[in-house]
XYZ file of C-alpha atoms in Angstrom:
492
model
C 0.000 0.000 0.000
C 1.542 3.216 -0.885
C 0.290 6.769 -0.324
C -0.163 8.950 -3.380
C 2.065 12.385 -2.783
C -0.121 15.404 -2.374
C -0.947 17.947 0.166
C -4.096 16.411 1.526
C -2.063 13.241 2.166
C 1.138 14.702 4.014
C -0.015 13.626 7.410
C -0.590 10.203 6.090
C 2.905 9.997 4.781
C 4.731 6.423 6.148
C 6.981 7.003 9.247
C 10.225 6.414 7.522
C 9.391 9.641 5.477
C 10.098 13.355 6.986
C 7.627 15.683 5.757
C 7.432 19.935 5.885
C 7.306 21.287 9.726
C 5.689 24.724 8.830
C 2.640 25.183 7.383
C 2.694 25.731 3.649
C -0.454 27.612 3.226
C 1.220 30.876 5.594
C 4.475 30.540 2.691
C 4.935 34.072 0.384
C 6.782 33.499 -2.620
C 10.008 35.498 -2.673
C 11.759 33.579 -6.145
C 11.258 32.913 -8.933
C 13.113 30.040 -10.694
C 13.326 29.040 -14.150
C 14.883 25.633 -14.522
C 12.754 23.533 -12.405
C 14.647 19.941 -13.142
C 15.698 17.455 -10.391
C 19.473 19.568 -9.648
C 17.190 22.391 -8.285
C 14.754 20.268 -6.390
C 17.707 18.158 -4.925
C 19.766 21.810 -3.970
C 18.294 25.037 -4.025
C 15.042 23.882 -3.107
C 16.178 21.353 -0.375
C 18.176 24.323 1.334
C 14.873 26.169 1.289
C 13.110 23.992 3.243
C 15.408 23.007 6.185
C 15.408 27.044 6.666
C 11.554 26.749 6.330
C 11.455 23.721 8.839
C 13.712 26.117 11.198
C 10.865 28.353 11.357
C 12.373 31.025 9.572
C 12.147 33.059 5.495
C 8.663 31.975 4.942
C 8.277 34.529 2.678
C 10.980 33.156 0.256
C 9.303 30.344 -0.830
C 9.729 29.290 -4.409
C 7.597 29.683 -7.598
C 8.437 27.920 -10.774
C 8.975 29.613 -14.291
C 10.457 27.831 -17.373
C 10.559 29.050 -21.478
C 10.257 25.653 -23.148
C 7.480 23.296 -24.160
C 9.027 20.353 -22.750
C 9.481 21.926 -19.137
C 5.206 21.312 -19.252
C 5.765 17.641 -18.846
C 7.543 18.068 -15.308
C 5.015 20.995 -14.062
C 2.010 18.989 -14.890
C 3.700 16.069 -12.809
C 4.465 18.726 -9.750
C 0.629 19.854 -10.431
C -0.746 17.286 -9.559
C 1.155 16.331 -6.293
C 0.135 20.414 -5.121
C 4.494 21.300 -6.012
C 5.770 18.816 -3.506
C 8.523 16.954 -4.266
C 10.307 13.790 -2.291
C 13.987 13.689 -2.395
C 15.773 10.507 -1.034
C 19.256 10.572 0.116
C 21.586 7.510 -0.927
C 25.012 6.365 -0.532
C 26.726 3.073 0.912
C 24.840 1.914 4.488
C 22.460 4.747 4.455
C 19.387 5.796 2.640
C 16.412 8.392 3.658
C 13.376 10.320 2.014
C 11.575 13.562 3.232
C 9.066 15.414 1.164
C 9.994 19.097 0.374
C 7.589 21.838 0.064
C 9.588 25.089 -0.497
C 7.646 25.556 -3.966
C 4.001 26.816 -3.714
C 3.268 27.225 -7.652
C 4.661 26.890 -10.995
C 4.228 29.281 -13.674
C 3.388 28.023 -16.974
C 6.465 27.779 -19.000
C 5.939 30.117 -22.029
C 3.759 32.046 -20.638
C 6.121 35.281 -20.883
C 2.951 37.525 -20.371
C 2.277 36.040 -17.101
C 5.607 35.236 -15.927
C 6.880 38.785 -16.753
C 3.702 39.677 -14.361
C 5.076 37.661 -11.544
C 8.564 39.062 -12.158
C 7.162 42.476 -11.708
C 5.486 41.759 -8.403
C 7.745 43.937 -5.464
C 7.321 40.313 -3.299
C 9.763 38.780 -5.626
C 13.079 40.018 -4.844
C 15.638 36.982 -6.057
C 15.282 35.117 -9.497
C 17.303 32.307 -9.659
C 18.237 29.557 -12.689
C 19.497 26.528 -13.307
C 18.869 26.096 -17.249
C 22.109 24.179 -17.708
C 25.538 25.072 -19.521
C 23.872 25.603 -22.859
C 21.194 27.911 -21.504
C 23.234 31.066 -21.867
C 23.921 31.380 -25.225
C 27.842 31.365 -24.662
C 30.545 31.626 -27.405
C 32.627 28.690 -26.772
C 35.561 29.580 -28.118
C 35.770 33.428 -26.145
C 33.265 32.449 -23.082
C 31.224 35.354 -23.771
C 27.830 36.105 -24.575
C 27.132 35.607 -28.158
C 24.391 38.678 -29.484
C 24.329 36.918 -32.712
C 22.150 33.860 -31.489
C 19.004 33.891 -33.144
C 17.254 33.726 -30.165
C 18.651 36.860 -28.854
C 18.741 38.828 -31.946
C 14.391 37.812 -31.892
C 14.073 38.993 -28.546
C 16.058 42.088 -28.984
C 13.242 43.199 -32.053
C 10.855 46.271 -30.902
C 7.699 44.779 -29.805
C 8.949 41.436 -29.457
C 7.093 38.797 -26.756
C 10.483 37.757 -25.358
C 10.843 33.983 -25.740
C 14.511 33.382 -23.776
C 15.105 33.179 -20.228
C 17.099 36.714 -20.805
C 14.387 38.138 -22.640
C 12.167 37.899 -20.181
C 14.082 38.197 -16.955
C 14.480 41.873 -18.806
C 11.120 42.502 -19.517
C 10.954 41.904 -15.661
C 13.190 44.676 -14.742
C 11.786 46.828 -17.182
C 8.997 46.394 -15.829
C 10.361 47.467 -12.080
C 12.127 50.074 -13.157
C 9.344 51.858 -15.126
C 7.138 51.610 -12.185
C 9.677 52.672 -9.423
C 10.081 49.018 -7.952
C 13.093 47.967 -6.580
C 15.058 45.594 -9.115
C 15.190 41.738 -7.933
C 18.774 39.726 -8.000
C 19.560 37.346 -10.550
C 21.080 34.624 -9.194
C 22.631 31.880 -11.439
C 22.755 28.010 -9.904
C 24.414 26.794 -12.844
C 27.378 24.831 -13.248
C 29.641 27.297 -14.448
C 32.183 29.664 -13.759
C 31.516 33.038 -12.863
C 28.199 32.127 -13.244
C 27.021 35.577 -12.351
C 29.466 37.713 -14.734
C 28.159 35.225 -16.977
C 24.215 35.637 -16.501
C 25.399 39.397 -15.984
C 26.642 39.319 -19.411
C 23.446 38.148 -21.097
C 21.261 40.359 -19.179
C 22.974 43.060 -19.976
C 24.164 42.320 -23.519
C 20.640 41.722 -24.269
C 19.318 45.075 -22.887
C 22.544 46.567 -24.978
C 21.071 45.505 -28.066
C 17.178 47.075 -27.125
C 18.644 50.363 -25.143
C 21.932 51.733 -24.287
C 20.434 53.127 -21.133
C 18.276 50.510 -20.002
C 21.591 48.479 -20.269
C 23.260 50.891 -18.326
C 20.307 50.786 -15.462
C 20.637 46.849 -15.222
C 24.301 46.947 -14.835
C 24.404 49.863 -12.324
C 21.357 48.630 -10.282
C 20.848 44.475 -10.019
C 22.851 42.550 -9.014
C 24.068 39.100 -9.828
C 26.304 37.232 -7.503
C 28.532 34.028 -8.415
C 28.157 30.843 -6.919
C 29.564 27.681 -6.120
C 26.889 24.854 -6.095
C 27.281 21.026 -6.127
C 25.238 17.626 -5.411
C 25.240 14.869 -7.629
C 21.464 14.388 -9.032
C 20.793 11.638 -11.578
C 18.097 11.430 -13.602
C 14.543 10.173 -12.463
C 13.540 7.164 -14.353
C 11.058 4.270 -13.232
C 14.108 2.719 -11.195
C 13.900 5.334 -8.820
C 9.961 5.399 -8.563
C 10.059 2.003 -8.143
C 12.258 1.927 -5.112
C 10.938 5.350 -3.880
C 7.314 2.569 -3.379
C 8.724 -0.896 -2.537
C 10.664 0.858 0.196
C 9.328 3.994 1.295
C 5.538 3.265 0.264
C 5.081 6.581 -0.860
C 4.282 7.160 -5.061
C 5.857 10.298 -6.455
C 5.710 10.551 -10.296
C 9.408 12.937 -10.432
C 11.087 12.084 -7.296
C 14.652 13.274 -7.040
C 17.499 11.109 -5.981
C 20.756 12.289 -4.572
C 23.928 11.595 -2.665
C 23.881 13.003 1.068
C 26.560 15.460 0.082
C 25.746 19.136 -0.761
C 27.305 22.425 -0.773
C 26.642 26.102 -1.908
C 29.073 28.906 -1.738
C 27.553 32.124 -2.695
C 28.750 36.049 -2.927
C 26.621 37.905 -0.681
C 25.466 40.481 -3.121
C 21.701 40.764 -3.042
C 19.672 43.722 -4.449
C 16.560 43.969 -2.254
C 17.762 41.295 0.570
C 17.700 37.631 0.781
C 16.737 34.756 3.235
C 18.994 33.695 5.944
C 20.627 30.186 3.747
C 24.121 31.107 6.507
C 21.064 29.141 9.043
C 21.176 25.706 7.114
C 24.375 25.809 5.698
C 25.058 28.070 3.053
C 28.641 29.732 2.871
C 28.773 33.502 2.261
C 31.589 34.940 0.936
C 33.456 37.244 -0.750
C 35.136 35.480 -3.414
C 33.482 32.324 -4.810
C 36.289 32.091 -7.945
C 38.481 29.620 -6.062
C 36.030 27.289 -4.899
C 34.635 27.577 -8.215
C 37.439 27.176 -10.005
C 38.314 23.610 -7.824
C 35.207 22.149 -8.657
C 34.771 22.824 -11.957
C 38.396 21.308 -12.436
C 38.563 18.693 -9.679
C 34.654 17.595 -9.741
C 33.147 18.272 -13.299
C 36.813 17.904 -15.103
C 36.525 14.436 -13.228
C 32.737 13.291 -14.514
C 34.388 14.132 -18.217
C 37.429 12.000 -17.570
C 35.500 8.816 -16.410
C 32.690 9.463 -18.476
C 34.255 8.376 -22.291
C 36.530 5.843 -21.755
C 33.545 4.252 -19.346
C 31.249 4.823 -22.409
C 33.120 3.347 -24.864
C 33.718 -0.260 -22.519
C 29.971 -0.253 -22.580
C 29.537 0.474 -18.354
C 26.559 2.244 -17.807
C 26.725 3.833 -14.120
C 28.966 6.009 -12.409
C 30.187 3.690 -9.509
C 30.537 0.694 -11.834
C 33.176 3.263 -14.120
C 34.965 3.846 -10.343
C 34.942 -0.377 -9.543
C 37.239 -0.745 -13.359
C 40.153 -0.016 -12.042
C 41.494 1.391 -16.045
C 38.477 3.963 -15.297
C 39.591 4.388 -11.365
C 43.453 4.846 -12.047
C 43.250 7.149 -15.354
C 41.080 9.489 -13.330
C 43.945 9.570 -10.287
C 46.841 9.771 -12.438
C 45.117 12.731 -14.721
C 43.734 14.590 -11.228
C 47.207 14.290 -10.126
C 49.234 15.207 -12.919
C 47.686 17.521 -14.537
C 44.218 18.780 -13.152
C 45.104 19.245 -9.447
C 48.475 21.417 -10.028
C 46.388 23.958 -11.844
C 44.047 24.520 -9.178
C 45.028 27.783 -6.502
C 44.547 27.178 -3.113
C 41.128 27.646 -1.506
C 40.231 28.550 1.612
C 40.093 26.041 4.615
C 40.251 23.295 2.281
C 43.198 20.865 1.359
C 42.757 19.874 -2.402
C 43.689 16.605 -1.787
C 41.012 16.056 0.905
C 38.760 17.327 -1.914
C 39.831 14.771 -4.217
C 39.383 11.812 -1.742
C 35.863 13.138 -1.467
C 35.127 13.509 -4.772
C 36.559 9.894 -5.302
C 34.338 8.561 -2.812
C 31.069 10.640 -3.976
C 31.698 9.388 -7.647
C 31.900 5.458 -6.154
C 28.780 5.491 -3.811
C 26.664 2.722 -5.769
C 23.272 3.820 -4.430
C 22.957 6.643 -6.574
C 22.132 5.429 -9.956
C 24.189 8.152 -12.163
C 24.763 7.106 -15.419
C 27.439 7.074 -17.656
C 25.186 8.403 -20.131
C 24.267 11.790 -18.301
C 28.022 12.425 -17.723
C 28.714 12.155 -21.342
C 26.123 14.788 -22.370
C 26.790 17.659 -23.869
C 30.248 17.697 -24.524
C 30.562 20.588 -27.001
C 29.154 22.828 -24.397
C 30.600 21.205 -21.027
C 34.526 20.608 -22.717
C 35.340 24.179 -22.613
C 34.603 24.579 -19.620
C 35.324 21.750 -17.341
C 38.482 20.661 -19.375
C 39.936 23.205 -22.103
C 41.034 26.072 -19.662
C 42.814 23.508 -17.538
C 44.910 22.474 -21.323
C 45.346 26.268 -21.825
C 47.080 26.341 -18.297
C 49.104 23.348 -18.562
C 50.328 25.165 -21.700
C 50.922 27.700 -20.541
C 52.916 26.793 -18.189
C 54.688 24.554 -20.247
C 53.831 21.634 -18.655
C 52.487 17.908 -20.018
C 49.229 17.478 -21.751
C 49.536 13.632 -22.487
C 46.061 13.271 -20.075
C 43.682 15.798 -20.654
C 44.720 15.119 -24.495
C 44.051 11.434 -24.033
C 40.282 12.682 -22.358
C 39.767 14.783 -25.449
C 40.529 12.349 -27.813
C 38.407 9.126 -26.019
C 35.473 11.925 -26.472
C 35.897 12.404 -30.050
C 36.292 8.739 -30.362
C 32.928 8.207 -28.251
C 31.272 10.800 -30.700
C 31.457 8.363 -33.597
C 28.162 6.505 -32.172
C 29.763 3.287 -31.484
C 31.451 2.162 -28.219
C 34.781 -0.616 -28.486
C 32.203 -2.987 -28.621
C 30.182 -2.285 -31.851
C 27.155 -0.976 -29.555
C 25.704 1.561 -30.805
C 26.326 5.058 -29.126
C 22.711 7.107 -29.526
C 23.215 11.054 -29.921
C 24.313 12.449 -27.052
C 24.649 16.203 -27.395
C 22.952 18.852 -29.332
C 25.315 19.099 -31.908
C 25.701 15.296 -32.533
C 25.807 14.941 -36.629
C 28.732 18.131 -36.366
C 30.713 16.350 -34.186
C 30.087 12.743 -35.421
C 31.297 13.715 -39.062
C 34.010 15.433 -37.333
C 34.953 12.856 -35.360
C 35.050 10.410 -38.628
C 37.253 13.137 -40.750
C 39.401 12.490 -37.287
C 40.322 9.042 -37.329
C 42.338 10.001 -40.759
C 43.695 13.459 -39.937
C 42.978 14.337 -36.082
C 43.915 17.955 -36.277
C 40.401 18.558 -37.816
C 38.886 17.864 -34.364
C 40.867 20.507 -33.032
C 39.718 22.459 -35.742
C 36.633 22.767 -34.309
C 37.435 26.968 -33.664
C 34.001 27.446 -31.489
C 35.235 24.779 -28.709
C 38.816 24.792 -28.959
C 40.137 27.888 -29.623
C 43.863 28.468 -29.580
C 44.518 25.393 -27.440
C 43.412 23.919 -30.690
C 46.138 25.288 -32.532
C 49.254 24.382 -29.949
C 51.564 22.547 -31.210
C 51.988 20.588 -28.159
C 48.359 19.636 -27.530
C 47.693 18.664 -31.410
C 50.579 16.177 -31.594
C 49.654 15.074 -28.086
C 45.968 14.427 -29.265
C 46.689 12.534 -32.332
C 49.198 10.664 -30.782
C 46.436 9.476 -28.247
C 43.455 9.415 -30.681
C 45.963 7.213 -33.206
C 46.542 4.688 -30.046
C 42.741 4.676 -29.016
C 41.900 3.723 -32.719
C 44.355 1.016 -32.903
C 44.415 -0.727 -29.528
C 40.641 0.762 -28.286
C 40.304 2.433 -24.824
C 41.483 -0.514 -22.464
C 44.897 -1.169 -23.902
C 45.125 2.947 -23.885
C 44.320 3.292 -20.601
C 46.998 0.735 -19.270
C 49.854 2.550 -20.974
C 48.849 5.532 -20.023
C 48.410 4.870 -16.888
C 51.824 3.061 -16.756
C 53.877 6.032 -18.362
C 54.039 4.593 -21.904
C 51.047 6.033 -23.944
């Protein structure tokens, strides 16, 4: 017997599941977040409640906004279950589910009429995102905001119903500014660096295109602080809905899964105040770049490393990459070698502390991450997670042999087939590009590299291109296991 997730049923929820202490019907929204997939609902949303179950920032709660037609799916889902959402905690020996209720509505995504309403209303003073690394329209190649999408050059027409997250985060402030309403924060949970300079940059370079001043007014008068954020989330698929039942007996149709771990480091920059996150764990500080800057290298430069040569030996979850020890030792000798030694050091923290945990958090075999998921979107996660660390090590004049071993074992995975013959489906948004690249590759690999938008200069080093086709020659001629064990004996 399980009990069907809703409001009406939360004091009928089993006692092996923690449920919200306050009462949700006294919550005021105070955000507004577009991106409402499980990362957010395992993170932002999570930290939300345990300040809500401390009896404190009820008027924060959250209210969900989204731009895409797909994002309808997951709202009609939350709908029906009146926005709550379980999230169960896994790792090795351990294993617990509460049921969060920080979120009190969900805008229809699309909507940019009503949303842009919402956005206007003086209650909201934060809007947050998490819309992924491809959600803000970044040049590759120069890590700035590109004013030439098509997207943005639509928005930035007179009269235009904004259709982009940017578009109508602006139409938003407009809206404040021409009514005398103090301008929210925009507050960026995305996995990148300076994520705030970034979402700065398309705010702005979007209002640049409309109005010189009204670009001038964002950038003098809202704020957007960086942050550090980080909790592995895995997909929900029927594996975790099934064990969310048979051993919790409650049904949720999007439950989130997660490992125990969290963190959030955040500048405390806030335009019209924020709630009191220092209470359940939030770090304020001053500088977020080099805790940024370790986990994008350490953490997310890690997932990329396992993530192809796992996918091409056919292993489809995270901790069964860490139990191959080929998987296990490239990632050590490439964090150690080469990753790690470009990282500064970061306050109260011992990098190779860091490592052990991020060792450990990629082996707990209770979470379900996939291979899969890690291997998404390489054009847009590459140059960020793994391409500055190359320009560095060049920099500095220092070995390449690794990270150009994890660039070439992705351009081998992006031919669609793994050392097996299985079949690799697509896998990133601009699949059939770099498939046919990755075939003109196996003949001449400098036209990987010549892919301008991704690589950039570092694909014009001498030392990285010779170091690359080296290692994407080997990988073609032995496949990834016999690569792996010379490189990870010194003889790749």
């Amino acid at each position: 017997m399980t009990v069907k997730l809703s409001s009406s049923n939360l004091s009928s929820l089993p006692g092996n599941v923690a449920g919200p202490k306050y009462d949700r019907s006294k919550l005021k929204a105070g955000i507004v977040h577009f991106g409402v997939g499980n990362f957010h609902r395992s993170h932002q949303a999570v930290y939300l409640d345990d300040l809500f179950n401390s009896g404190v920032g009820h008027d924060w709660a959250l209210v969900g906004a989204g731009v895409f037609e797909g994002e309808k799916i997951g709202r009609g889902k939350l709908e029906e279950q009146d926005w709550l959402t379980t999230v169960v905690e896994q790792d090795e020996g351990h294993m617990s589910a509460r049921v969060t209720g920080a979120m009190i509505d969900f805008l229809m995504p699309g909507d940019a009429a009503r949303i842009i309403e919402r956005l206007a209303d003086p209650a909201i003073k934060i809007v947050s995102l998490t819309i992924t690394e491809g959600g803000y329209f970044i040049d590759p190649a120069s890590g700035k905001f590109n004013p030439a999408h098509p997207d943005i050059v639509a928005d930035a027409q007179p009269g235009a119903t904004p259709k982009t997250v940017f578009g109508i985060i602006l139409a938003g402030l407009l809206r404040r500014r021409d009514e005398g309403i103090v301008p929210f924060t925009v507050m960026s949970c995305d996995n990148i660096p300076h994520n705030g300079h970034v979402t700065s940059d398309g705010v702005i370079g979007l209002a640049r295109l409309i109005d010189e001043d009204l670009a001038n007014w964002v950038s003098g008068n809202v704020a957007f602080p960086n942050g550090m954020v980080d909790r592995i989330t895995p997909a929900t698929t029927d594996r975790e809905r099934g064990i969310l039942a048979k051993d919790f007996g409650v049904e949720d149709a999007w439950p989130v899964f997660c490992e125990p771990f969290r963190q959030w480091v955040l500048e405390d920059r806030f335009t019209d105040g924020r709630p009191p996150l220092e209470k359940v764990g939030v770090q304020f500080v001053r500088d977020v770049a080099p805790y940024e800057l370790m986990k994008i290298r350490i953490l997310n430069g890690g997932h990329a490393t396992i993530a192809y040569p796992a996918g091409l030996m056919d292993i489809h979850f995270v901790h069964e990459a860490m139990q191959e020890p080929l998987v296990r030792g490239f990632l050590d000798k490439l964090e150690h070698d080469e990753i790690i030694p470009t990282v500064p050091p970061v306050p109260d923290t011992v990098l190779e502390d860091y490592y052990q945990l991020i060792e450990k958090r990629f082996s707990n075999p209770k979470i379900g991450d996939t291979i899969r998921r890690l291997c998404l979107d390489g054009s847009n996660r590459q140059p960020k997670f793994i391409i500055p660390t190359v320009a560095d090590r060049l920099k500095a004049g220092k070995s390449v042999a690794g990270l150009a071993l994890e660039s070439a074992l992705w351009c081998r995975y992006c031919i669609g087939t793994s050392d097996s013959g299985a079949v690799i489906e697509p896998n990133d948004p601009s699949w059939d590009r770099l498939q046919a690249t990755a075939k003109a590759a196996k003949d001449a690999p400098a036209a990987w590299l010549a892919m301008e938008d991704i690589y950039g200069d570092v694909g014009r080093a001498t030392a990285f291109v010779e170091a690359f086709g080296h290692a994407l020659n080997v990988l073609w001629a032995n496949g990834a296991r016999a690569t792996l064990t010379r490189y990870i004996a010194g003889k790749l």
